[in-house]
Coordinates of C-alpha atoms in Angstrom, one line a residue:
Chain A
K1 CA 7.7 84.4 -18.2
N2 CA 6.4 85.3 -21.7
Q3 CA 2.1 84.9 -20.9
V4 CA 2.1 84.6 -25.0
E5 CA 4.4 81.5 -26.1
Q6 CA 4.5 80.9 -30.3
S7 CA 5.9 77.8 -31.6
P8 CA 8.0 77.2 -33.9
Q9 CA 10.2 80.2 -33.8
S10 CA 11.0 79.6 -37.3
L11 CA 10.0 77.9 -40.4
I12 CA 10.7 77.4 -43.9
I13 CA 8.3 75.8 -46.0
L14 CA 7.7 75.6 -50.2
E15 CA 6.0 77.9 -52.1
G16 CA 1.9 76.2 -52.4
K17 CA 2.6 74.2 -49.2
N18 CA -0.3 74.9 -46.0
C19 CA 1.5 75.5 -42.6
T20 CA 0.2 75.9 -39.2
L21 CA 1.5 78.0 -36.6
Q22 CA 0.8 77.4 -32.8
C23 CA 0.1 79.8 -29.8
N24 CA -0.3 79.0 -26.5
Y25 CA -1.4 82.0 -23.3
T26 CA -1.6 82.0 -19.8
V27 CA -3.4 85.3 -20.3
S28 CA -6.8 85.3 -18.0
P29 CA -9.2 86.9 -18.6
F30 CA -8.8 88.2 -22.1
S31 CA -11.2 89.6 -24.3
N32 CA -10.1 88.7 -27.7
L33 CA -6.7 86.9 -29.5
R34 CA -5.7 88.4 -33.0
W35 CA -3.1 87.5 -35.3
Y36 CA -1.2 89.9 -36.8
K37 CA 1.4 90.1 -40.1
Q38 CA 4.8 91.9 -40.2
D39 CA 6.5 92.1 -42.9
T40 CA 10.3 93.1 -42.3
G41 CA 10.9 96.6 -42.3
R42 CA 7.4 97.4 -41.3
G43 CA 4.6 97.6 -38.8
P44 CA 2.3 94.4 -37.5
V45 CA -0.9 94.3 -39.9
S46 CA -4.1 92.4 -38.5
L47 CA -5.1 89.1 -39.8
T48 CA -7.9 88.2 -37.6
I49 CA -9.3 89.2 -34.3
M50 CA -11.2 86.4 -32.2
T51 CA -13.2 87.2 -29.0
F52 CA -13.2 84.3 -26.4
S53 CA -16.7 83.0 -27.7
E54 CA -15.2 82.1 -31.4
N55 CA -13.4 78.9 -32.6
T56 CA -12.4 80.1 -35.7
K57 CA -12.0 83.2 -38.3
S58 CA -10.7 83.2 -41.8
N59 CA -9.2 86.0 -44.2
R60 CA -8.8 84.8 -47.5
R61 CA -6.0 82.2 -46.7
Y62 CA -5.3 82.7 -43.4
T63 CA -7.5 80.6 -41.0
A64 CA -7.1 80.9 -37.2
T65 CA -8.6 79.2 -34.6
L66 CA -9.4 79.3 -30.9
D67 CA -9.7 76.8 -28.0
A68 CA -10.2 78.8 -25.0
D69 CA -10.4 75.9 -22.7
T70 CA -6.9 74.9 -23.3
K71 CA -5.4 78.5 -24.0
Q72 CA -4.4 77.6 -27.4
S73 CA -4.6 79.4 -31.1
S74 CA -3.4 78.5 -34.2
L75 CA -2.8 80.1 -37.8
H76 CA -3.6 78.1 -40.4
I77 CA -2.2 79.1 -43.9
T78 CA -3.2 77.5 -47.1
A79 CA -1.3 77.4 -50.9
S80 CA 1.5 79.6 -49.1
Q81 CA 3.0 82.3 -51.1
L82 CA 6.5 84.0 -51.6
S83 CA 4.8 87.1 -50.2
D84 CA 3.7 85.4 -46.9
S85 CA 7.3 85.3 -45.6
A86 CA 6.7 87.5 -42.5
S87 CA 6.8 87.1 -38.6
Y88 CA 3.6 86.0 -37.3
I89 CA 2.4 87.5 -34.1
C90 CA 0.1 86.1 -31.6
V91 CA -1.4 88.9 -29.4
V92 CA -3.9 88.4 -26.4
N93 CA -6.2 91.5 -25.5
C94 CA -6.0 90.9 -21.3
V95 CA -9.0 92.6 -19.8
E96 CA -7.2 92.3 -16.3
Y97 CA -4.3 94.9 -17.5
G98 CA -7.1 97.6 -18.7
N99 CA -7.3 96.1 -22.3
K100 CA -4.0 96.2 -23.2
L101 CA -1.9 93.9 -25.9
V102 CA 0.2 90.7 -24.6
F103 CA 2.5 90.2 -27.5
G104 CA 4.0 86.6 -28.6
A105 CA 7.7 86.7 -29.7
G106 CA 6.1 85.4 -33.5
T107 CA 7.3 83.1 -35.5
I108 CA 9.5 83.7 -38.3
L109 CA 7.9 82.4 -41.9
R110 CA 10.3 81.8 -45.0
V111 CA 8.2 80.7 -48.2
K112 CA 10.7 79.4 -51.2
S113 CA 10.0 78.9 -54.6
Chain B
S1 CA -9.3 100.9 -41.6
A2 CA -7.1 103.3 -40.3
V3 CA -3.4 104.2 -42.0
I4 CA -0.8 105.9 -40.0
S5 CA 2.5 107.5 -41.0
Q6 CA 5.4 107.9 -39.0
K7 CA 7.7 110.4 -39.7
P8 CA 11.1 110.2 -39.6
S9 CA 11.2 106.7 -40.8
R10 CA 14.9 106.4 -39.7
D11 CA 17.5 108.0 -38.2
I12 CA 20.8 108.0 -37.0
C13 CA 21.6 110.1 -33.6
Q14 CA 24.3 111.1 -32.1
R15 CA 24.7 110.0 -27.9
G16 CA 23.0 112.8 -26.0
T17 CA 20.7 114.2 -28.2
S18 CA 17.1 114.1 -28.4
L19 CA 14.9 112.6 -31.3
T20 CA 11.2 113.3 -31.8
I21 CA 8.8 111.0 -33.8
Q22 CA 5.7 112.2 -35.5
C23 CA 2.7 110.3 -36.1
Q24 CA -0.7 111.0 -37.4
V25 CA -3.7 108.7 -38.4
D26 CA -5.8 109.1 -41.2
S27 CA -9.0 108.9 -39.4
Q28 CA -10.8 109.0 -36.1
V29 CA -9.2 106.8 -33.5
T30 CA -10.1 106.0 -30.1
M31 CA -6.4 105.2 -28.3
M32 CA -2.8 106.0 -29.7
F33 CA 0.3 104.1 -28.0
W34 CA 3.9 103.9 -28.5
Y35 CA 5.7 100.6 -28.6
R36 CA 9.4 99.8 -29.2
Q37 CA 10.7 96.7 -30.8
Q38 CA 14.1 95.5 -30.8
P39 CA 15.5 93.4 -33.5
G40 CA 14.0 89.7 -33.3
Q41 CA 11.9 90.8 -30.6
S42 CA 8.5 91.2 -29.6
L43 CA 6.7 94.5 -29.1
T44 CA 6.9 96.7 -25.5
L45 CA 4.2 99.0 -24.8
I46 CA 6.2 102.4 -23.8
A47 CA 3.0 104.1 -23.1
T48 CA -0.7 105.2 -24.3
A49 CA -0.8 108.8 -25.3
N50 CA -3.9 110.7 -23.9
Q51 CA -5.4 113.5 -25.9
G52 CA -4.8 116.4 -24.4
S53 CA -3.5 115.0 -20.9
E54 CA -0.4 113.4 -19.7
A55 CA 0.3 110.1 -20.9
T56 CA 0.1 106.9 -19.2
Y57 CA 3.6 105.2 -18.5
E58 CA 4.3 101.7 -18.4
S59 CA 6.6 99.8 -16.0
G60 CA 10.1 100.9 -16.9
F61 CA 9.4 103.9 -18.9
V62 CA 9.1 107.8 -17.4
I63 CA 8.2 110.8 -18.9
D64 CA 11.6 112.6 -18.6
K65 CA 13.1 110.0 -21.1
F66 CA 9.9 109.5 -23.5
P67 CA 8.0 112.4 -23.7
I68 CA 4.8 112.5 -25.0
S69 CA 2.4 114.8 -26.4
R70 CA -1.1 114.0 -28.4
P71 CA -2.6 117.4 -28.8
N72 CA -5.5 115.9 -30.8
L73 CA -7.5 112.7 -31.7
T74 CA -5.0 111.7 -34.5
F75 CA -1.8 113.2 -34.0
S76 CA 1.1 112.5 -31.8
T77 CA 4.5 112.8 -30.9
L78 CA 7.3 110.4 -28.9
T79 CA 10.6 112.1 -27.8
V80 CA 13.4 110.0 -27.0
S81 CA 15.4 112.0 -25.0
N82 CA 19.5 112.1 -24.3
M83 CA 19.7 108.8 -26.1
S84 CA 22.0 106.3 -25.4
P85 CA 23.2 103.4 -27.9
E86 CA 20.7 101.0 -25.7
D87 CA 17.6 103.4 -27.0
S88 CA 18.8 101.8 -30.8
S89 CA 15.1 100.1 -31.8
I90 CA 12.3 100.4 -33.7
Y91 CA 9.8 102.6 -32.2
L92 CA 6.3 102.0 -33.4
C93 CA 3.2 104.3 -33.2
S94 CA -0.2 102.7 -32.8
A95 CA -3.7 103.4 -32.7
R96 CA -6.9 101.7 -31.9
D97 CA -10.4 102.3 -33.3
A98 CA -14.2 102.2 -32.4
T99 CA -13.9 98.5 -33.6
D100 CA -11.4 97.5 -31.4
T101 CA -9.4 97.2 -34.2
Q102 CA -5.5 98.0 -33.7
Y103 CA -3.2 99.6 -36.6
F104 CA 0.5 100.1 -36.3
G105 CA 2.4 102.8 -38.1
P106 CA 5.4 101.5 -40.2
G107 CA 7.8 102.2 -37.5
T108 CA 10.8 104.4 -36.9
R109 CA 14.7 102.9 -37.0
L110 CA 16.7 104.7 -34.4
T111 CA 20.6 103.7 -34.6
V112 CA 22.4 106.0 -31.5
L113 CA 25.9 106.2 -32.5

């Protein structure tokens, strides 16, 4: 069973709309949780990194939240743009595994005009 | 931030042959990694490339199949040996810097016929 579960698997929204992607994890203990954006044919690019003591982190139109008690994180995208179309991957840095990253399967977002 | 380049960006190979992928980072990094990503799937860690010593392989990956070198802090190679169609995948180089930010290369798309 994957230790990092993301939902939805895919999502289609209209340009300009907001959306929220979810991430539930069972990895414990962890040192930080990361969100990456992966464009088709490219490597993942870091959006946010949050330690277990942080509740929220913003990067331009991306806002990530973290609830370490419920082991949930979300990524909110505001005023979506066509260039936001990509896969968004939730990644947990697992202390038990020597600080290795545990990847979710990703949410594929498509923004259409 | 670190910028990672990989060569080749893609290749089509015959079964039974080997391919070496090169990874170059433009700044000092503490750790380097190699990942594999099957189409539509999440990233799977192959190994951690250690400078001047043997790489540390994850379960299911062995040195004879995926020999790795890291002669200095910013350069690493991954060889996919005796290839079969099951090795068709995207291979990504990754590096972590002193701020714990992890960067990814653009990937090498390998097709084995």
